[in-house]
mmCIF file of C-alpha atoms in Angstrom:
data_model
loop_
_atom_site.group_PDB
_atom_site.id
_atom_site.type_symbol
_atom_site.label_atom_id
_atom_site.label_comp_id
_atom_site.label_asym_id
_atom_site.label_seq_id
_atom_site.Cartn_x
_atom_site.Cartn_y
_atom_site.Cartn_z
ATOM 1 C CA UNK F 198 0.000 0.000 0.000
ATOM 2 C CA UNK F 199 1.472 3.306 -1.081
ATOM 3 C CA UNK F 200 0.586 6.411 0.861
ATOM 4 C CA UNK F 201 1.112 10.024 -0.044
ATOM 5 C CA UNK F 202 4.566 11.191 0.907
ATOM 6 C CA UNK F 203 5.737 7.592 1.590
ATOM 7 C CA UNK F 204 8.930 6.581 -0.204
ATOM 8 C CA UNK F 205 9.402 2.816 -0.479
ATOM 9 C CA UNK F 206 13.148 3.242 -1.165
ATOM 10 C CA UNK F 207 14.173 6.301 0.867
ATOM 11 C CA UNK F 208 17.950 5.833 0.601
ATOM 12 C CA UNK F 209 18.319 3.958 -2.696
ATOM 13 C CA UNK F 210 19.409 5.474 -5.957
ATOM 14 C CA UNK F 211 17.214 5.364 -9.085
ATOM 15 C CA UNK F 212 19.567 2.715 -10.513
ATOM 16 C CA UNK F 213 18.946 0.451 -7.522
ATOM 17 C CA UNK F 214 15.173 0.852 -7.712
ATOM 18 C CA UNK F 215 15.281 -0.045 -11.395
ATOM 19 C CA UNK F 216 17.391 -3.143 -10.689
ATOM 20 C CA UNK F 217 14.819 -4.460 -8.208
ATOM 21 C CA UNK F 218 12.001 -4.190 -10.764
ATOM 22 C CA UNK F 219 13.731 -5.324 -13.954
ATOM 23 C CA UNK F 220 17.081 -6.808 -15.021
ATOM 24 C CA UNK F 221 20.137 -4.651 -14.406
ATOM 25 C CA UNK F 222 21.379 -2.566 -17.299
ATOM 26 C CA UNK F 223 24.582 -3.181 -19.214
ATOM 27 C CA UNK F 224 27.294 -0.568 -18.828
ATOM 28 C CA UNK F 225 27.923 1.617 -21.841
ATOM 29 C CA UNK F 226 31.140 1.131 -23.721
ATOM 30 C CA UNK F 227 31.723 4.878 -23.487
ATOM 31 C CA UNK F 228 31.747 4.707 -19.714
ATOM 32 C CA UNK F 229 29.650 6.325 -17.024
ATOM 33 C CA UNK F 230 28.071 9.665 -17.776
ATOM 34 C CA UNK F 231 27.020 11.330 -14.531
ATOM 35 C CA UNK F 232 25.199 14.650 -14.472
ATOM 36 C CA UNK F 233 26.884 15.690 -11.213
ATOM 37 C CA UNK F 234 30.633 16.050 -10.632
ATOM 38 C CA UNK F 235 32.266 12.812 -9.446
ATOM 39 C CA UNK F 236 34.513 13.638 -6.538
ATOM 40 C CA UNK F 237 36.752 11.056 -4.942
ATOM 41 C CA UNK F 238 35.458 9.635 -1.656
ATOM 42 C CA UNK F 239 37.226 8.138 1.306
ATOM 43 C CA UNK F 240 35.952 5.000 3.046
ATOM 44 C CA UNK F 241 34.984 7.090 6.099
ATOM 45 C CA UNK F 242 32.927 9.477 3.952
ATOM 46 C CA UNK F 243 31.242 6.573 2.146
ATOM 47 C CA UNK F 244 30.317 4.849 5.437
ATOM 48 C CA UNK F 245 28.766 8.045 6.786
ATOM 49 C CA UNK F 246 26.473 8.106 3.774
ATOM 50 C CA UNK F 247 26.173 10.147 0.622
ATOM 51 C CA UNK F 248 23.309 12.061 -1.002
ATOM 52 C CA UNK F 249 20.816 10.066 -3.014
ATOM 53 C CA UNK F 250 22.009 11.602 -6.282
ATOM 54 C CA UNK F 251 25.606 10.631 -5.473
ATOM 55 C CA UNK F 252 25.750 6.913 -4.649
ATOM 56 C CA UNK F 253 29.042 5.214 -3.871
ATOM 57 C CA UNK F 254 30.056 3.283 -6.999
ATOM 58 C CA UNK F 255 31.430 -0.097 -5.956
ATOM 59 C CA UNK F 256 32.893 -2.514 -8.489
ATOM 60 C CA UNK F 257 33.067 -6.320 -8.124
ATOM 61 C CA UNK F 258 34.398 -8.571 -10.868
ATOM 62 C CA UNK F 259 34.594 -12.294 -11.488
ATOM 63 C CA UNK F 260 33.791 -15.211 -13.793
ATOM 64 C CA UNK F 261 30.494 -16.185 -12.136
ATOM 65 C CA UNK F 262 30.293 -19.565 -13.869
ATOM 66 C CA UNK F 263 27.383 -21.733 -12.631
ATOM 67 C CA UNK F 264 26.109 -18.758 -10.637
ATOM 68 C CA UNK F 265 25.422 -20.001 -7.096
ATOM 69 C CA UNK F 266 24.700 -18.778 -3.581
ATOM 70 C CA UNK F 267 28.370 -18.056 -2.877
ATOM 71 C CA UNK F 268 28.396 -15.525 -5.716
ATOM 72 C CA UNK F 269 25.123 -13.983 -4.541
ATOM 73 C CA UNK F 270 26.373 -13.630 -0.951
ATOM 74 C CA UNK F 271 29.557 -11.881 -2.097
ATOM 75 C CA UNK F 272 27.524 -9.427 -4.173
ATOM 76 C CA UNK F 273 25.142 -8.861 -1.266
ATOM 77 C CA UNK F 274 28.089 -7.877 0.950
ATOM 78 C CA UNK F 275 29.418 -5.553 -1.730
ATOM 79 C CA UNK F 276 26.005 -3.950 -2.086
ATOM 80 C CA UNK F 277 25.649 -3.358 1.656
ATOM 81 C CA UNK F 278 29.179 -2.226 2.430
ATOM 82 C CA UNK F 279 27.961 1.409 2.333
ATOM 83 C CA UNK F 280 24.537 2.920 3.045
ATOM 84 C CA UNK F 281 24.088 4.236 -0.506
ATOM 85 C CA UNK F 282 25.784 1.916 -2.993
ATOM 86 C CA UNK F 283 25.581 1.523 -6.742
ATOM 87 C CA UNK F 284 26.999 -1.934 -7.484
ATOM 88 C CA UNK F 285 28.757 -2.487 -10.781
ATOM 89 C CA UNK F 286 29.680 -6.096 -11.658
ATOM 90 C CA UNK F 287 32.324 -6.895 -14.236
ATOM 91 C CA UNK F 288 32.148 -10.289 -15.997
ATOM 92 C CA UNK F 289 35.151 -11.546 -17.923
ATOM 93 C CA UNK F 290 34.705 -12.935 -21.412
ATOM 94 C CA UNK F 291 35.158 -16.569 -22.445
ATOM 95 C CA UNK F 292 38.422 -15.732 -24.195
ATOM 96 C CA UNK F 293 40.090 -14.247 -21.123
ATOM 97 C CA UNK F 294 38.680 -16.909 -18.792
ATOM 98 C CA UNK F 295 39.819 -19.819 -20.938
ATOM 99 C CA UNK F 296 43.246 -18.247 -21.217
ATOM 100 C CA UNK F 297 43.906 -17.453 -17.556
ATOM 101 C CA UNK F 298 41.632 -19.779 -15.576
ATOM 102 C CA UNK F 299 40.136 -22.592 -17.614
ATOM 103 C CA UNK F 300 37.129 -23.769 -19.534
ATOM 104 C CA UNK F 301 33.679 -22.639 -18.354
ATOM 105 C CA UNK F 302 30.391 -24.510 -18.285
ATOM 106 C CA UNK F 303 28.278 -21.474 -19.148
ATOM 107 C CA UNK F 304 28.961 -19.183 -22.069
ATOM 108 C CA UNK F 305 29.741 -15.528 -21.494
ATOM 109 C CA UNK F 306 26.263 -14.457 -22.617
ATOM 110 C CA UNK F 307 24.676 -16.863 -20.147
ATOM 111 C CA UNK F 308 26.896 -15.515 -17.399
ATOM 112 C CA UNK F 309 26.074 -11.909 -18.295
ATOM 113 C CA UNK F 310 22.356 -12.658 -18.164
ATOM 114 C CA UNK F 311 22.653 -14.507 -14.831
ATOM 115 C CA UNK F 312 24.244 -11.419 -13.238
ATOM 116 C CA UNK F 313 21.616 -9.094 -14.662
ATOM 117 C CA UNK F 314 18.928 -11.002 -12.737
ATOM 118 C CA UNK F 315 20.655 -10.836 -9.372
ATOM 119 C CA UNK F 316 18.757 -8.424 -7.111
ATOM 120 C CA UNK F 317 21.916 -6.803 -5.730
ATOM 121 C CA UNK F 318 23.373 -5.813 -9.124
ATOM 122 C CA UNK F 319 22.722 -2.371 -10.592
ATOM 123 C CA UNK F 320 24.950 -2.522 -13.659
ATOM 124 C CA UNK F 321 26.868 -5.202 -15.593
ATOM 125 C CA UNK F 322 30.121 -4.601 -17.455
ATOM 126 C CA UNK F 323 30.634 -7.117 -20.269
ATOM 127 C CA UNK F 324 34.112 -8.274 -21.300
ATOM 128 C CA UNK F 325 35.628 -6.919 -18.094
ATOM 129 C CA UNK F 326 39.453 -6.704 -17.902
ATOM 130 C CA UNK F 327 41.378 -9.410 -16.041
ATOM 131 C CA UNK F 328 43.505 -6.786 -14.266
ATOM 132 C CA UNK F 329 42.018 -3.414 -13.353
ATOM 133 C CA UNK F 330 43.712 -0.379 -14.795
ATOM 134 C CA UNK F 331 43.505 3.277 -13.807
ATOM 135 C CA UNK F 332 41.875 4.084 -17.146
ATOM 136 C CA UNK F 333 39.131 1.512 -16.554
ATOM 137 C CA UNK F 334 38.442 2.850 -13.033
ATOM 138 C CA UNK F 335 38.153 6.400 -14.343
ATOM 139 C CA UNK F 336 36.006 5.355 -17.314
ATOM 140 C CA UNK F 337 33.345 3.849 -15.062
ATOM 141 C CA UNK F 338 33.919 6.325 -12.214
ATOM 142 C CA UNK F 339 34.561 3.545 -9.699
ATOM 143 C CA UNK F 340 35.054 4.590 -6.075
ATOM 144 C CA UNK F 341 35.894 1.227 -4.507
ATOM 145 C CA UNK F 342 36.560 -2.381 -5.527
ATOM 146 C CA UNK F 343 35.028 -5.250 -3.536
ATOM 147 C CA UNK F 344 36.549 -8.726 -3.343
ATOM 148 C CA UNK F 345 37.593 -11.264 -0.724
ATOM 149 C CA UNK F 346 40.861 -10.422 1.016
ATOM 150 C CA UNK F 347 42.715 -13.587 -0.080
ATOM 151 C CA UNK F 348 45.543 -12.703 -2.526
ATOM 152 C CA UNK F 349 44.423 -13.602 -6.036
ATOM 153 C CA UNK F 350 47.393 -14.988 -7.924
ATOM 154 C CA UNK F 351 46.922 -14.862 -11.682
ATOM 155 C CA UNK F 352 48.422 -13.553 -14.943
ATOM 156 C CA UNK F 353 51.948 -13.546 -13.510
ATOM 157 C CA UNK F 354 50.958 -11.459 -10.472
ATOM 158 C CA UNK F 355 50.972 -12.527 -6.839
ATOM 159 C CA UNK F 356 47.864 -10.449 -6.208
ATOM 160 C CA UNK F 357 45.958 -8.727 -9.017
ATOM 161 C CA UNK F 358 44.322 -6.408 -6.437
ATOM 162 C CA UNK F 359 47.576 -5.282 -4.837
ATOM 163 C CA UNK F 360 47.603 -1.814 -6.434
ATOM 164 C CA UNK F 361 43.908 -1.320 -5.539
ATOM 165 C CA UNK F 362 44.669 -2.086 -1.878
ATOM 166 C CA UNK F 363 47.613 0.294 -1.877
ATOM 167 C CA UNK F 364 45.417 3.082 -3.299
ATOM 168 C CA UNK F 365 42.908 2.682 -0.423
ATOM 169 C CA UNK F 366 40.107 1.677 -2.788
ATOM 170 C CA UNK F 367 39.683 -1.933 -1.649
ATOM 171 C CA UNK F 368 36.806 -3.200 0.517
ATOM 172 C CA UNK F 369 36.895 -6.834 1.631
ATOM 173 C CA UNK F 370 34.072 -9.369 1.466
ATOM 174 C CA UNK F 371 33.886 -12.855 2.969
ATOM 175 C CA UNK F 372 33.853 -16.076 0.974
ATOM 176 C CA UNK F 373 31.116 -18.633 1.568
ATOM 177 C CA UNK F 374 32.713 -21.915 2.605
ATOM 178 C CA UNK F 375 31.515 -25.177 1.105
ATOM 179 C CA UNK F 376 30.238 -23.783 -2.182
ATOM 180 C CA UNK F 377 32.109 -22.792 -5.321
ATOM 181 C CA UNK F 378 32.036 -23.463 -9.046
ATOM 182 C CA UNK F 379 34.908 -25.920 -8.693
ATOM 183 C CA UNK F 380 32.986 -27.800 -5.974
ATOM 184 C CA UNK F 381 29.940 -28.129 -8.208
ATOM 185 C CA UNK F 382 32.003 -29.416 -11.137
ATOM 186 C CA UNK F 383 33.741 -31.897 -8.809
ATOM 187 C CA UNK F 384 30.367 -33.305 -7.741
ATOM 188 C CA UNK F 385 29.346 -33.816 -11.370
ATOM 189 C CA UNK F 386 32.636 -35.474 -12.329
ATOM 190 C CA UNK F 387 32.602 -37.710 -9.253
ATOM 191 C CA UNK F 388 29.081 -38.969 -9.974
ATOM 192 C CA UNK F 389 29.402 -38.905 -13.749
ATOM 193 C CA UNK F 390 27.564 -42.217 -14.348
ATOM 194 C CA UNK F 391 24.617 -41.124 -12.217
ATOM 195 C CA UNK F 392 24.136 -37.881 -14.127
ATOM 196 C CA UNK F 393 24.526 -39.593 -17.522
ATOM 197 C CA UNK F 394 21.822 -42.098 -16.571
ATOM 198 C CA UNK F 395 19.701 -39.224 -15.236
ATOM 199 C CA UNK F 396 19.825 -37.384 -18.562
ATOM 200 C CA UNK F 397 19.203 -40.561 -20.563
ATOM 201 C CA UNK F 398 16.029 -41.057 -18.544
ATOM 202 C CA UNK F 399 15.002 -37.482 -19.359
ATOM 203 C CA UNK F 400 15.202 -38.007 -23.112
ATOM 204 C CA UNK F 401 18.721 -36.927 -24.021
ATOM 205 C CA UNK F 402 20.390 -39.054 -26.672
ATOM 206 C CA UNK F 403 23.694 -40.835 -26.231
ATOM 207 C CA UNK F 404 25.167 -38.649 -28.953
ATOM 208 C CA UNK F 405 24.190 -35.464 -27.096
ATOM 209 C CA UNK F 406 25.835 -36.852 -23.962
ATOM 210 C CA UNK F 407 28.905 -38.038 -25.910
ATOM 211 C CA UNK F 408 28.344 -41.614 -24.727
ATOM 212 C CA UNK F 409 29.362 -44.669 -26.768
ATOM 213 C CA UNK F 410 27.019 -47.461 -27.832
ATOM 214 C CA UNK F 411 28.192 -49.978 -25.225
ATOM 215 C CA UNK F 412 28.063 -47.455 -22.383
ATOM 216 C CA UNK F 413 24.608 -46.364 -23.467
ATOM 217 C CA UNK F 414 23.291 -49.935 -23.270
ATOM 218 C CA UNK F 415 25.005 -50.379 -19.905
ATOM 219 C CA UNK F 416 23.440 -47.224 -18.493
ATOM 220 C CA UNK F 417 19.991 -48.107 -19.800
ATOM 221 C CA UNK F 418 20.254 -51.608 -18.322
ATOM 222 C CA UNK F 419 21.270 -50.098 -14.988
ATOM 223 C CA UNK F 420 18.241 -47.812 -15.168
ATOM 224 C CA UNK F 421 15.950 -50.803 -15.754
ATOM 225 C CA UNK F 422 17.537 -52.687 -12.849
ATOM 226 C CA UNK F 423 17.084 -49.658 -10.594
ATOM 227 C CA UNK F 424 13.425 -49.417 -11.620
ATOM 228 C CA UNK F 425 12.889 -53.089 -10.764
ATOM 229 C CA UNK F 426 14.612 -52.620 -7.408
ATOM 230 C CA UNK F 427 12.458 -49.608 -6.688
ATOM 231 C CA UNK F 428 9.316 -51.568 -7.609
ATOM 232 C CA UNK F 429 10.318 -54.470 -5.348
ATOM 233 C CA UNK F 430 11.159 -52.054 -2.552
ATOM 234 C CA UNK F 431 7.777 -50.359 -2.929
ATOM 235 C CA UNK F 432 5.941 -53.697 -2.835
ATOM 236 C CA UNK F 433 7.898 -54.768 0.249
ATOM 237 C CA UNK F 434 7.086 -51.533 2.028
ATOM 238 C CA UNK F 435 3.401 -51.848 1.158
ATOM 239 C CA UNK F 436 3.289 -55.488 2.293
ATOM 240 C CA UNK F 437 5.065 -54.620 5.537
ATOM 241 C CA UNK F 438 2.585 -51.850 6.107
ATOM 242 C CA UNK F 439 -0.322 -54.205 5.417
ATOM 243 C CA UNK F 440 1.055 -56.904 7.754
ATOM 244 C CA UNK F 441 1.606 -54.302 10.426
ATOM 245 C CA UNK F 442 -1.987 -53.101 10.110
ATOM 246 C CA UNK F 443 -3.316 -56.687 10.266
ATOM 247 C CA UNK F 444 -1.233 -57.346 13.380
ATOM 248 C CA UNK F 445 -2.533 -54.191 15.007
ATOM 249 C CA UNK F 446 -6.151 -55.100 14.209
ATOM 250 C CA UNK F 447 -5.697 -58.681 15.441
ATOM 251 C CA UNK F 448 -4.175 -57.433 18.668
ATOM 252 C CA UNK F 449 -7.093 -55.047 19.102
ATOM 253 C CA UNK F 450 -9.577 -57.872 18.508
ATOM 254 C CA UNK F 451 -7.808 -60.127 21.014
ATOM 255 C CA UNK F 452 -7.822 -57.394 23.649
ATOM 256 C CA UNK F 453 -11.485 -56.666 23.049
ATOM 257 C CA UNK F 454 -12.348 -60.385 23.214
ATOM 258 C CA UNK F 455 -10.449 -60.736 26.489
ATOM 259 C CA UNK F 456 -12.234 -57.721 27.965
ATOM 260 C CA UNK F 457 -15.631 -59.009 26.862
ATOM 261 C CA UNK F 458 -14.822 -62.482 28.251
ATOM 262 C CA UNK F 459 -13.856 -61.059 31.625
ATOM 263 C CA UNK F 460 -16.965 -58.933 31.662
ATOM 264 C CA UNK F 461 -19.206 -61.932 30.779
ATOM 265 C CA UNK F 462 -17.635 -64.143 33.459
ATOM 266 C CA UNK F 463 -17.930 -61.398 36.051
ATOM 267 C CA UNK F 464 -21.582 -60.817 35.206
ATOM 268 C CA UNK F 465 -22.306 -64.563 35.274
ATOM 269 C CA UNK F 466 -20.718 -64.948 38.716
ATOM 270 C CA UNK F 467 -22.566 -61.931 40.029
ATOM 271 C CA UNK F 468 -25.858 -63.447 38.864
ATOM 272 C CA UNK F 469 -25.424 -67.206 39.463
ATOM 273 C CA UNK F 470 -22.636 -67.387 42.063
ATOM 274 C CA UNK F 471 -23.099 -68.549 45.684
ATOM 275 C CA UNK F 472 -23.862 -65.001 46.747
ATOM 276 C CA UNK F 473 -25.432 -64.034 43.469
ATOM 277 C CA UNK F 474 -28.687 -62.319 42.796
ATOM 278 C CA UNK F 475 -30.319 -65.499 41.503
ATOM 279 C CA UNK F 476 -30.033 -67.283 44.870
ATOM 280 C CA UNK F 477 -31.282 -64.200 46.673
ATOM 281 C CA UNK F 478 -34.312 -64.105 44.359
ATOM 282 C CA UNK F 479 -34.961 -67.812 44.919
ATOM 283 C CA UNK F 480 -34.816 -67.447 48.698
ATOM 284 C CA UNK F 481 -37.140 -64.453 48.677
ATOM 285 C CA UNK F 482 -39.584 -66.133 46.315
ATOM 286 C CA UNK F 483 -39.559 -69.264 48.535
ATOM 287 C CA UNK F 484 -40.359 -67.215 51.599
ATOM 288 C CA UNK F 485 -43.148 -65.405 49.802
ATOM 289 C CA UNK F 486 -44.666 -68.679 48.602
ATOM 290 C CA UNK F 487 -44.422 -70.171 52.070
ATOM 291 C CA UNK F 488 -46.079 -67.110 53.572
ATOM 292 C CA UNK F 489 -48.883 -67.092 51.003
ATOM 293 C CA UNK F 490 -49.579 -70.871 50.887
ATOM 294 C CA UNK F 491 -51.920 -72.415 53.643
ATOM 295 C CA UNK F 492 -50.661 -75.142 55.948
ATOM 296 C CA UNK F 493 -51.594 -78.658 54.709
ATOM 297 C CA UNK F 494 -51.270 -81.491 57.254
ATOM 298 C CA UNK F 495 -49.821 -84.752 56.078
ATOM 299 C CA UNK F 496 -52.196 -87.658 55.411
ATOM 300 C CA UNK F 497 -50.705 -89.711 58.188
ATOM 301 C CA UNK F 498 -52.452 -90.150 61.545
ATOM 302 C CA UNK F 499 -52.722 -87.059 63.771
ATOM 303 C CA UNK F 500 -50.511 -88.614 66.331
ATOM 304 C CA UNK F 501 -47.585 -88.752 63.843
ATOM 305 C CA UNK F 502 -47.480 -84.938 63.435
ATOM 306 C CA UNK F 503 -44.897 -83.278 65.742
ATOM 307 C CA UNK F 504 -46.893 -80.088 65.892
ATOM 308 C CA UNK F 505 -50.061 -81.853 66.781
ATOM 309 C CA UNK F 506 -48.323 -83.946 69.427
ATOM 310 C CA UNK F 507 -46.977 -80.827 71.102
ATOM 311 C CA UNK F 508 -50.151 -78.804 70.773
ATOM 312 C CA UNK F 509 -52.752 -81.232 72.032
ATOM 313 C CA UNK F 510 -52.885 -81.786 75.811
ATOM 314 C CA UNK F 511 -53.675 -85.182 77.254
ATOM 315 C CA UNK F 512 -56.511 -83.597 79.245
ATOM 316 C CA UNK F 513 -58.332 -82.780 76.054
ATOM 317 C CA UNK F 514 -59.178 -86.419 75.412
ATOM 318 C CA UNK F 515 -61.164 -88.748 77.744
ATOM 319 C CA UNK F 516 -59.172 -91.312 79.563
ATOM 320 C CA UNK F 517 -59.463 -94.913 78.721
ATOM 321 C CA UNK F 518 -61.076 -95.657 82.089
ATOM 322 C CA UNK F 519 -63.931 -93.214 81.660
ATOM 323 C CA UNK F 520 -64.418 -93.900 78.036
ATOM 324 C CA UNK F 521 -67.528 -95.783 77.254
ATOM 325 C CA UNK F 522 -67.211 -99.063 75.563
ATOM 326 C CA UNK F 523 -67.419 -98.832 71.864
ATOM 327 C CA UNK F 524 -70.854 -99.118 70.567
ATOM 328 C CA UNK F 525 -71.915 -100.821 67.559
ATOM 329 C CA UNK F 526 -71.467 -98.975 64.342
ATOM 330 C CA UNK F 527 -75.010 -99.365 63.568
ATOM 331 C CA UNK F 528 -76.129 -97.647 66.768
ATOM 332 C CA UNK F 529 -77.321 -94.025 66.290
ATOM 333 C CA UNK F 530 -76.119 -92.880 69.682
ATOM 334 C CA UNK F 531 -72.627 -94.052 69.049
ATOM 335 C CA UNK F 532 -72.536 -92.174 65.755
ATOM 336 C CA UNK F 533 -73.619 -88.922 67.463
ATOM 337 C CA UNK F 534 -71.003 -89.310 70.189
ATOM 338 C CA UNK F 535 -68.322 -89.951 67.620
ATOM 339 C CA UNK F 536 -69.267 -86.807 65.749
ATOM 340 C CA UNK F 537 -69.174 -84.687 68.891
ATOM 341 C CA UNK F 538 -65.778 -86.025 70.010
ATOM 342 C CA UNK F 539 -64.324 -85.465 66.579
ATOM 343 C CA UNK F 540 -65.656 -81.883 66.536
ATOM 344 C CA UNK F 541 -64.139 -81.163 69.962
ATOM 345 C CA UNK F 542 -60.763 -82.594 68.929
ATOM 346 C CA UNK F 543 -60.681 -80.520 65.747
ATOM 347 C CA UNK F 544 -61.554 -77.356 67.645
ATOM 348 C CA UNK F 545 -58.844 -77.969 70.207
ATOM 349 C CA UNK F 546 -56.261 -78.612 67.455
ATOM 350 C CA UNK F 547 -57.121 -75.482 65.576
ATOM 351 C CA UNK F 548 -56.743 -73.346 68.723
ATOM 352 C CA UNK F 549 -53.288 -74.807 69.402
ATOM 353 C CA UNK F 550 -52.169 -74.248 65.868
ATOM 354 C CA UNK F 551 -53.252 -70.575 65.992
#
């Protein structure tokens, strides 16, 4: 969101703003044409800051083959060495590089274009000189030169930046350990077969890769073997995963079965055990039935019942001495007496029972 009076780049030069929005411009062969006078600056003056229309022009050169993070970090340091910096990057041509350093992977045009798309670069100088001269520094109005502080031995010189250091125009940057163009090339050479097979899989021909007929067949066979191994490995992993899932489910089923079994046994014992609810219900139902059912005397003689023996007193019955002799069954008086004695005995028994 842009607000009135708000400057997104308050301390950056117009060149820097342009570089952040589009590729950096190429330097003109006629040199830098500034509208304001270009006065020489000291490092102290540059660190204190300069006006927006007078950025500090810092130059960094190199080959920049296989442009990587180490290159970008060095350029970032060069860009931020002063508060207001215009970074100029010089890229040496293929001819000079092949002569003094060795063969490159990328062409000079590819290297130029890679530098133009780095966010820290404001200007790119094509076909930069191997050794900086006073005329070149004046042509591009360079204030300082940025490079790592390690002496760079090349072209018969112990340090090609020696005269820049003596003139007080050198600012040091730090190298990024573990990454360089030579390291990247070493990785490719070390694993040459892997990368050849990789490109064959991606559709490159053996002729494009400069691979002979026998080696091509060998690499393709190795690719097929690797595919089979990968397929077998995938099937093994899937089968292991399936077996593991089956084992987990079986273990879960066993645990659930054991829990249900314990629960069933516990419930069974609670219901039908010696102290279970079933026996309690039976006892209570027996008591209720006994309380509700009337007493029925056994069919045996009254004298055989323990209750009747205890309840009936000997005084209730006439003694044998006073008892009248048995009368004939056919006599009416004897039948009446028998009925009365039986009625008295039953009444006496019922009172004792109650």
